[in-house]
CSV table of C-alpha atoms in Angstrom, one decimal:
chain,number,residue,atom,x,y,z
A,1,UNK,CA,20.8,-7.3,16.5
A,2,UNK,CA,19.0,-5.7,13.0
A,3,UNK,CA,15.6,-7.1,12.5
A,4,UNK,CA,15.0,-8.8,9.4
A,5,UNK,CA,13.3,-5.6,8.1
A,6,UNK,CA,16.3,-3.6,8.8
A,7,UNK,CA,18.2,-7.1,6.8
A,8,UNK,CA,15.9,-6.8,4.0
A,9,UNK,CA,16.8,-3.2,3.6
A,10,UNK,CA,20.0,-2.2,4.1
A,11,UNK,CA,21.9,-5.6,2.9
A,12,UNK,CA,23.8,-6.2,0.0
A,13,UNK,CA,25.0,-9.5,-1.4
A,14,UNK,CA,29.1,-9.2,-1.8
A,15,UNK,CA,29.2,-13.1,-2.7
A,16,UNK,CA,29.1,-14.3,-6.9
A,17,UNK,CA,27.5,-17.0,-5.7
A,18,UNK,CA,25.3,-16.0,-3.4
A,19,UNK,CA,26.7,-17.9,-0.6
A,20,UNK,CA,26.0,-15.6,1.7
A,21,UNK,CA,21.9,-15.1,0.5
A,22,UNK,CA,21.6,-18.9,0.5
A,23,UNK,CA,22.4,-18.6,4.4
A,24,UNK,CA,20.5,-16.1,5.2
A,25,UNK,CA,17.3,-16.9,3.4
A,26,UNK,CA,16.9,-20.3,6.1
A,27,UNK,CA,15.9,-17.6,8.5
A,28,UNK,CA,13.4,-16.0,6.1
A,29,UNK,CA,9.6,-16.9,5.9
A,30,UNK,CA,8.8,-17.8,2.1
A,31,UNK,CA,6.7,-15.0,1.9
A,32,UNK,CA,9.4,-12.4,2.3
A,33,UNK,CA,12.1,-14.0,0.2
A,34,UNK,CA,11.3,-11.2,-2.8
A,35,UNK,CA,12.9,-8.8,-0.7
A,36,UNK,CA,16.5,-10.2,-0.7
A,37,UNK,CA,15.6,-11.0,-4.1
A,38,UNK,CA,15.0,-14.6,-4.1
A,39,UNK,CA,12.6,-15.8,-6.0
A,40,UNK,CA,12.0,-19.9,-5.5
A,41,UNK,CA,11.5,-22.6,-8.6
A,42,UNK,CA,7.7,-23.6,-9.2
A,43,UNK,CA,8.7,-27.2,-7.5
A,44,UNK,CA,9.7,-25.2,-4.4
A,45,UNK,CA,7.1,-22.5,-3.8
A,46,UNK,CA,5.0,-23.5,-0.5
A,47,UNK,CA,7.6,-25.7,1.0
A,48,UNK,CA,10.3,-23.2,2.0
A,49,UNK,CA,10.4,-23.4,6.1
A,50,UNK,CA,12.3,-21.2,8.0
A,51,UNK,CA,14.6,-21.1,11.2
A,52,UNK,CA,13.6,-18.3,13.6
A,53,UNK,CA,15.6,-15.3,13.3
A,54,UNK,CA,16.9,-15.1,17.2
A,55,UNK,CA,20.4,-14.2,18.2
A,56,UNK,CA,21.1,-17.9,19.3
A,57,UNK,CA,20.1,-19.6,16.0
A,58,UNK,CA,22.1,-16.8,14.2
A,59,UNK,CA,25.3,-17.4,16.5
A,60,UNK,CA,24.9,-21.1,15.7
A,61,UNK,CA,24.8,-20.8,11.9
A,62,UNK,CA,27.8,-18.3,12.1
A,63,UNK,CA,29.4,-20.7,14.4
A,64,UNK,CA,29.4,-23.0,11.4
A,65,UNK,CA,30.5,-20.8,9.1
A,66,UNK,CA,33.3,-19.6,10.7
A,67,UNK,CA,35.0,-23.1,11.3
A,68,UNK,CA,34.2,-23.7,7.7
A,69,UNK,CA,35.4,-20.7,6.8
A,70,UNK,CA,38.5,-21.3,8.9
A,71,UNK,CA,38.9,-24.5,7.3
A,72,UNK,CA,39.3,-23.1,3.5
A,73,UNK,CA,41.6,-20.9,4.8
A,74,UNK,CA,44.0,-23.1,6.6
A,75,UNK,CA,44.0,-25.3,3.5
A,76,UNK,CA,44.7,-21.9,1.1
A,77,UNK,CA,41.2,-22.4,-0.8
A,78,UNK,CA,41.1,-18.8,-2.0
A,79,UNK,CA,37.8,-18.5,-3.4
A,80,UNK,CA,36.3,-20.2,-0.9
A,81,UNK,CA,37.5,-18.8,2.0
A,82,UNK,CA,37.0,-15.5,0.5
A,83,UNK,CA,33.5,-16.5,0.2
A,84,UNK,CA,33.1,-17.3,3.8
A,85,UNK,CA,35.0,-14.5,4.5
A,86,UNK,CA,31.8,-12.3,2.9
A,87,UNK,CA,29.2,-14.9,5.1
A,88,UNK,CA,31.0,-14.2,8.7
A,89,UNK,CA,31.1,-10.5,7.9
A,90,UNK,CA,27.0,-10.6,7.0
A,91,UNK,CA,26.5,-12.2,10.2
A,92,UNK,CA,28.9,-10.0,12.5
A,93,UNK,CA,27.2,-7.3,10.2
A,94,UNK,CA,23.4,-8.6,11.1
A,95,UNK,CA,24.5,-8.9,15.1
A,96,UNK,CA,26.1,-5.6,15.4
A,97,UNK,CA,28.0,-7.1,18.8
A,98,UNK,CA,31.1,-5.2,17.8
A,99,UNK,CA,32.7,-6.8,14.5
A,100,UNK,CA,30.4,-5.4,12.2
A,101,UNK,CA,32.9,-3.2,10.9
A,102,UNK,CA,35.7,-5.5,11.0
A,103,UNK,CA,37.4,-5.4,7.4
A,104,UNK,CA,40.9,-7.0,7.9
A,105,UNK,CA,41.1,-9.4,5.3
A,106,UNK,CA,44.8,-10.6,4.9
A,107,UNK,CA,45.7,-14.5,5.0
A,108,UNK,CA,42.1,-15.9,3.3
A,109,UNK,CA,40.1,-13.8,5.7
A,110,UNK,CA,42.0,-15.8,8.9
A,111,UNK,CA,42.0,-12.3,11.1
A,112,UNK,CA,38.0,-12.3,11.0
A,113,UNK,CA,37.8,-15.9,11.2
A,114,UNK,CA,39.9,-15.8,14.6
A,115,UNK,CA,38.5,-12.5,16.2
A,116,UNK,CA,35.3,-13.8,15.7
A,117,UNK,CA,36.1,-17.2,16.9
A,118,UNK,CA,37.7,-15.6,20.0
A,119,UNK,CA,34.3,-13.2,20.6
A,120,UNK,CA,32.3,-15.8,20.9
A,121,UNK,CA,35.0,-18.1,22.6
A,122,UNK,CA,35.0,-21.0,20.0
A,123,UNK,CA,37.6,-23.2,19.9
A,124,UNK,CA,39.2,-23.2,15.6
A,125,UNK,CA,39.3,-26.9,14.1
């Protein structure tokens, strides 16, 4: 798994709406939140708690994502599976446990959605 250090380096947003950062920041301490590029409002700065960055909590999060993800794209919400499409690949990307390449998108990102599922052996809603 990259270490946050390795995250805050090498990765690059491929969300509009920074779907993905939003994710990924809950496992960042406040103080390193300039290096994804996230700088909080005044009414937020010192209250910003984090998740620890451990494989588990990771899995869990994508766990999430993916049956959310999965979710758009059973109900043909383009954009928004898309989106979550971009969040699962981060997350494969950031465990390096063998989908971290994975790029098949076809049918709103359902390939990644299942193979990832299936890795992990979670049951799709």
């Amino acid at each position: 798994m990259k270490t946050l250090e390795q995250v805050y380096r090498d990765y690059k947003s491929e969300t509009f709406d920074g779907r993905d950062l939003t994710r990924l920041m809950n496992f960042v301490p406040e103080f390193d939140l300039h290096k994804l590029g996230v700088e909080l409002k005044d009414e937020y700065k010192g209250k910003h708690g984090h998740i620890p960055f451990t494989r588990e909590n990771v899995l869990e999060q994508l766990e999430k994502d993916v049956q959310f993800g999965y979710g758009k794209a059973r109900g043909m919400r383009g954009i928004s599976s898309e989106l979550m499409y971009n969040v699962v690949q981060m997350w494969n990307w950031i465990l390096e446990e063998g989908l971290e390449d994975f790029d098949e998108y076809g049918s709103y990102g359902m390939p990644l959605f299942g193979e990832t599922a299936k890795k992990y052996g979670w049951e799709l809603d």
